[in-house]
Short mmCIF file of C-alpha atoms in Angstrom, two decimals:
data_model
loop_
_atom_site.label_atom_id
_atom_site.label_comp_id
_atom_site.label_asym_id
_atom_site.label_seq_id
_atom_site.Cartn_x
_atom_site.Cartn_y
_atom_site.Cartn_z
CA UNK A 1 107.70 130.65 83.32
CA UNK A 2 107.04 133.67 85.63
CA UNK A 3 109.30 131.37 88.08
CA UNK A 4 112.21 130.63 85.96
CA UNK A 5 115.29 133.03 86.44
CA UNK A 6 117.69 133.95 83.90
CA UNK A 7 119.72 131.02 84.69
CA UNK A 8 117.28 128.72 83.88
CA UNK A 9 116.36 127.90 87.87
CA UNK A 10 112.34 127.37 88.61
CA UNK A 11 113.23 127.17 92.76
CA UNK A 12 113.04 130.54 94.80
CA UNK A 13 113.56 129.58 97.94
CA UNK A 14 112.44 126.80 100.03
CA UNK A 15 113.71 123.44 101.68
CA UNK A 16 117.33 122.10 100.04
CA UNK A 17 115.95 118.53 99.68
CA UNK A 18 113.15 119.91 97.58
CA UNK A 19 115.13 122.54 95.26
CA UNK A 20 116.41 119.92 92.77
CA UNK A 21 113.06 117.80 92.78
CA UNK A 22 110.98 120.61 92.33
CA UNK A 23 113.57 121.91 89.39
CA UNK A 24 113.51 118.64 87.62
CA UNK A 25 110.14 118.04 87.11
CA UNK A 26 109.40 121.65 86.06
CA UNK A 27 111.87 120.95 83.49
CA UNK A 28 109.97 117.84 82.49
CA UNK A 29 106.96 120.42 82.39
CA UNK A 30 108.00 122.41 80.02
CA UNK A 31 109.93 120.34 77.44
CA UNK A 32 106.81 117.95 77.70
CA UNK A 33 104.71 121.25 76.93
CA UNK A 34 107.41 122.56 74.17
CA UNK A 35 107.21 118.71 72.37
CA UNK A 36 103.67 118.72 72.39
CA UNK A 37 102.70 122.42 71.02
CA UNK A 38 106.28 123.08 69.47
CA UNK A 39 105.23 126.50 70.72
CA UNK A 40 108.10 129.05 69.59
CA UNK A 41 107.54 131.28 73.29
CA UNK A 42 108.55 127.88 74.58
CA UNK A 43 112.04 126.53 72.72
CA UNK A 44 114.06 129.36 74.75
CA UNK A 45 112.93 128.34 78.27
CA UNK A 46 112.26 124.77 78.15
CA UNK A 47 116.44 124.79 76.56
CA UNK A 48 117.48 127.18 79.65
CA UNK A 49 116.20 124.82 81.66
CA UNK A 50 118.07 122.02 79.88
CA UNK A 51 121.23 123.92 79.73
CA UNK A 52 120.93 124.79 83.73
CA UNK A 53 120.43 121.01 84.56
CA UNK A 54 123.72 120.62 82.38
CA UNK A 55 125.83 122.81 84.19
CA UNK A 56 124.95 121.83 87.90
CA UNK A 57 125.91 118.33 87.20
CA UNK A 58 127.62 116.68 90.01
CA UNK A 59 130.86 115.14 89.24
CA UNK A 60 129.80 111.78 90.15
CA UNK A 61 127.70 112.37 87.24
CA UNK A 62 124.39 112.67 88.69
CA UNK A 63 122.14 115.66 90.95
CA UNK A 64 121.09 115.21 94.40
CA UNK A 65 119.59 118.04 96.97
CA UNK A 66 122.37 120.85 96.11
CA UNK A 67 123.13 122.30 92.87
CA UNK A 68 126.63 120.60 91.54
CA UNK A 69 127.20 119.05 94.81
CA UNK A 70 126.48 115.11 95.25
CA UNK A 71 124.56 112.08 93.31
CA UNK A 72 121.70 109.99 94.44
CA UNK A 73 119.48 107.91 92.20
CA UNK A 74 116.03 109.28 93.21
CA UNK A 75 116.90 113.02 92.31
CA UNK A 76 118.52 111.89 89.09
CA UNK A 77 116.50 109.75 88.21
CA UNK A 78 113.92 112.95 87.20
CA UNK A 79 116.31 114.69 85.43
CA UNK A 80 117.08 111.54 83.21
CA UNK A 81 113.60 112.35 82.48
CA UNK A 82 113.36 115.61 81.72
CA UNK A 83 116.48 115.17 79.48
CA UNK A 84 114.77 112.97 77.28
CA UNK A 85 111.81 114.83 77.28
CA UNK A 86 113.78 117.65 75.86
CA UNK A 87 115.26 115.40 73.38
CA UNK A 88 112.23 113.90 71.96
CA UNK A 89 111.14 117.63 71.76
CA UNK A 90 114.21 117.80 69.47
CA UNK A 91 115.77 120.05 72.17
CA UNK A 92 119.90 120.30 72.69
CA UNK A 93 121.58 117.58 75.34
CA UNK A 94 124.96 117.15 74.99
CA UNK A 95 126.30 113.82 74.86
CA UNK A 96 129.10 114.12 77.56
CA UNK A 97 126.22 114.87 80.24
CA UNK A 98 124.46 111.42 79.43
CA UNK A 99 127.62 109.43 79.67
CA UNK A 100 128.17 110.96 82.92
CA UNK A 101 125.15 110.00 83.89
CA UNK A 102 125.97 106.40 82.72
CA UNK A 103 128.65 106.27 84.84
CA UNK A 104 127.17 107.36 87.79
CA UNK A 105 124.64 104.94 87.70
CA UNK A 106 127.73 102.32 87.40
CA UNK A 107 128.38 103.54 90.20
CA UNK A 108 125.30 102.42 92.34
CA UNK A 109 124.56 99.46 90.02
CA UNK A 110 124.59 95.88 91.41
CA UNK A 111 125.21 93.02 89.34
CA UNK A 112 126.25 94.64 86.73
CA UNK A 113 123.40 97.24 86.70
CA UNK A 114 120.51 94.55 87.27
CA UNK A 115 119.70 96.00 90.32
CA UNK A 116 120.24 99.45 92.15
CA UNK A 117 120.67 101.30 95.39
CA UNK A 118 119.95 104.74 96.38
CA UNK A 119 123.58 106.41 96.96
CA UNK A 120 126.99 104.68 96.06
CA UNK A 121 127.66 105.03 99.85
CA UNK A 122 124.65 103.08 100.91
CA UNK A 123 124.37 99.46 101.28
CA UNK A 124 122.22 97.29 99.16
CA UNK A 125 119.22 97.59 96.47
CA UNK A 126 115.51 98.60 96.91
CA UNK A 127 112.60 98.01 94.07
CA UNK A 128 112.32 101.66 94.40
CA UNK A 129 115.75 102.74 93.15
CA UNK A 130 116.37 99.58 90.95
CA UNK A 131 113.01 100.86 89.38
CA UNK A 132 114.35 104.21 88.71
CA UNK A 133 117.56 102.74 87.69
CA UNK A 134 116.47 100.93 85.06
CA UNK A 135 114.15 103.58 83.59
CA UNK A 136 117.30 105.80 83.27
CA UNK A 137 119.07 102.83 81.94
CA UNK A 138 116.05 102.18 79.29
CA UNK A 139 116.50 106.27 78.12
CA UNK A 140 120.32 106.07 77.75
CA UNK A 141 120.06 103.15 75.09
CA UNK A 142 119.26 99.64 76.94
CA UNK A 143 117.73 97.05 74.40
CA UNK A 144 114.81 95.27 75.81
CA UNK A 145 116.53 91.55 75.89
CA UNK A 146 119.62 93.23 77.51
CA UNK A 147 120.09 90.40 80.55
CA UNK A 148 120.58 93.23 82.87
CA UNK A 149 117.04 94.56 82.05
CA UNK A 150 115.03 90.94 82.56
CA UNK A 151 116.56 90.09 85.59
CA UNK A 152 115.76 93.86 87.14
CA UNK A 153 112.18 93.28 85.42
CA UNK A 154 111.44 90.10 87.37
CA UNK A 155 112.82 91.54 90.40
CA UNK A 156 109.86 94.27 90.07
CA UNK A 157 107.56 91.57 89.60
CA UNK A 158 107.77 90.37 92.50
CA UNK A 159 106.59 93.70 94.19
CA UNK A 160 103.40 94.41 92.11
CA UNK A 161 101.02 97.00 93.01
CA UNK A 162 99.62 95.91 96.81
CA UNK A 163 98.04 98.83 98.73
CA UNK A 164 98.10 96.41 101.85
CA UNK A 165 101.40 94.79 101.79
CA UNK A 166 103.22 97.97 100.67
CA UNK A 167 102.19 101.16 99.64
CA UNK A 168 104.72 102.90 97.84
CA UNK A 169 103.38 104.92 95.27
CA UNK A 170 106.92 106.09 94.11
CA UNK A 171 108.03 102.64 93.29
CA UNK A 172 104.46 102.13 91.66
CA UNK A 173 105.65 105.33 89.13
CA UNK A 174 109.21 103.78 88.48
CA UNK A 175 108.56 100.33 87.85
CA UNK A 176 105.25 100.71 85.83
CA UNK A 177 107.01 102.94 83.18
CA UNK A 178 110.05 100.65 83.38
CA UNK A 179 107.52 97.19 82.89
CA UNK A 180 105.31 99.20 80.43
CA UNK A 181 108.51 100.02 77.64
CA UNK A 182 109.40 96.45 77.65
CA UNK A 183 105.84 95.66 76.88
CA UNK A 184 105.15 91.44 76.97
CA UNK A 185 104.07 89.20 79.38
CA UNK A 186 106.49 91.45 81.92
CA UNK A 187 103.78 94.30 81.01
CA UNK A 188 100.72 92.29 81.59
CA UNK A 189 102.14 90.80 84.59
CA UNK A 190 102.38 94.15 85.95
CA UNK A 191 99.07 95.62 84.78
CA UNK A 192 96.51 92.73 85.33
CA UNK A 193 97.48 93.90 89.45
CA UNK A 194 97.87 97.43 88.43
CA UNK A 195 94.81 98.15 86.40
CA UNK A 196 92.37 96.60 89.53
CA UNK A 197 93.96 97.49 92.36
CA UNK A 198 94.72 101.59 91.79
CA UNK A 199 90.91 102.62 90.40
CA UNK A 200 89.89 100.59 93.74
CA UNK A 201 91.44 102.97 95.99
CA UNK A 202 90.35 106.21 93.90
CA UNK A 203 88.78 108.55 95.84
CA UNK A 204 84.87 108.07 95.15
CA UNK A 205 83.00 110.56 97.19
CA UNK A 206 83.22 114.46 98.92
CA UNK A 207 85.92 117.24 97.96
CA UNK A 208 88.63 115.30 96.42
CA UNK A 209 86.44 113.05 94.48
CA UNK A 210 88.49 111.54 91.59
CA UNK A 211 91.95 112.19 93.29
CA UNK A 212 94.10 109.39 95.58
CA UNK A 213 94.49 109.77 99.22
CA UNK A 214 97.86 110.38 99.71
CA UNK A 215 97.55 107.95 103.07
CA UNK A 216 96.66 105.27 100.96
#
């Protein structure tokens, strides 16, 4: 809160390809925090923060590294977040800023939104953005037995959790939310891997005991 200027920005100062990041998942922060207490002190700043995300939009309908200028599907992918957050705190979104962000993921969307790639100027799809890609899709109104949906779902499982193979803890975030809200065997799939293999590589001993080495 001390952060947060009258705008509704968290970010003073710092690396460009951090601003928006860092300013999306504050937001998340403090809707989350506003939906759970339903704390008065919070409702004005956790909707500033909502309204700012609103009006630095890109027009390709999405957020990237500079405020109102470009779309990629990792940076939006967190505001689709906080967005809902803030709507399941019963928080203001309008309805023209989710559509946009419909059609920007159309825009990176392969077979007809199955799968997904980072930036409509890139080539091809990655379990990492098709993961985040779907989440969005799964906020914005996608049924569970939408075809799009199973076929990006079976995609994902064939990159379960493998700390060996390939350690990509972003993906891991993505795609377990995305396998968790369709629940099912896609869900236990998922978790019989997910549930062994990330408590194994939990830190056990010294300083950071309880944490995860961010080397893997």
């Amino acid at each position: 809160l001390k952060m947060q200027d009258k705008d509704g920005n968290f970010y003073q100062g710092g690396d460009d390809e951090e601003r928006l990041y860092s300013q999306a998942q504050a937001m998340i922060a403090i809707c989350e925090l506003y939906g759970m207490t339903q704390d008065s002190a919070l409702r004005g700043p956790a909707q500033l923060a909502v309204d700012y995300a609103v009006k630095i939009q890109a027009p390709e309908g999405g957020w990237r590294y500079i405020p109102g200028n470009d779309s990629d599907t990792s940076v939006t992918g967190w505001f689709v977040m906080g967005l809902q957050s803030a709507l399941m705190a019963g928080l203001e979104v309008p309805s023209p800023t989710l559509q946009r962000i419909s059609e920007f993921l159309d825009s990176v969307a392969i077979d007809e939104g199955a799968f997904y790639k980072y930036h409509r100027q890139r080539q091809g799809f990655t379990p990492a953005m098709t993961a985040e890609g779907l989440l969005c899709r799964q906020y914005l109104g996608w049924k569970r037995d939408d075809r799009r949906l199973a076929e990006g779902a079976s995609f994902l499982l064939e990159h379960k959790v493998d700390y060996d193979a390939d350690y990509d803890v972003y993906y891991w975030y993505y795609a377990t939310q995305v396998l968790h809200h369709l629940e099912g065997e896609s869900w236990e799939q998922w978790n019989r891997v997910m549930r062994q293999a990330v408590p194994e590589r939990q830190v056990k001993s010294g300083k950071e005991e309880g944490s995860w080495d961010p080397q893997g």
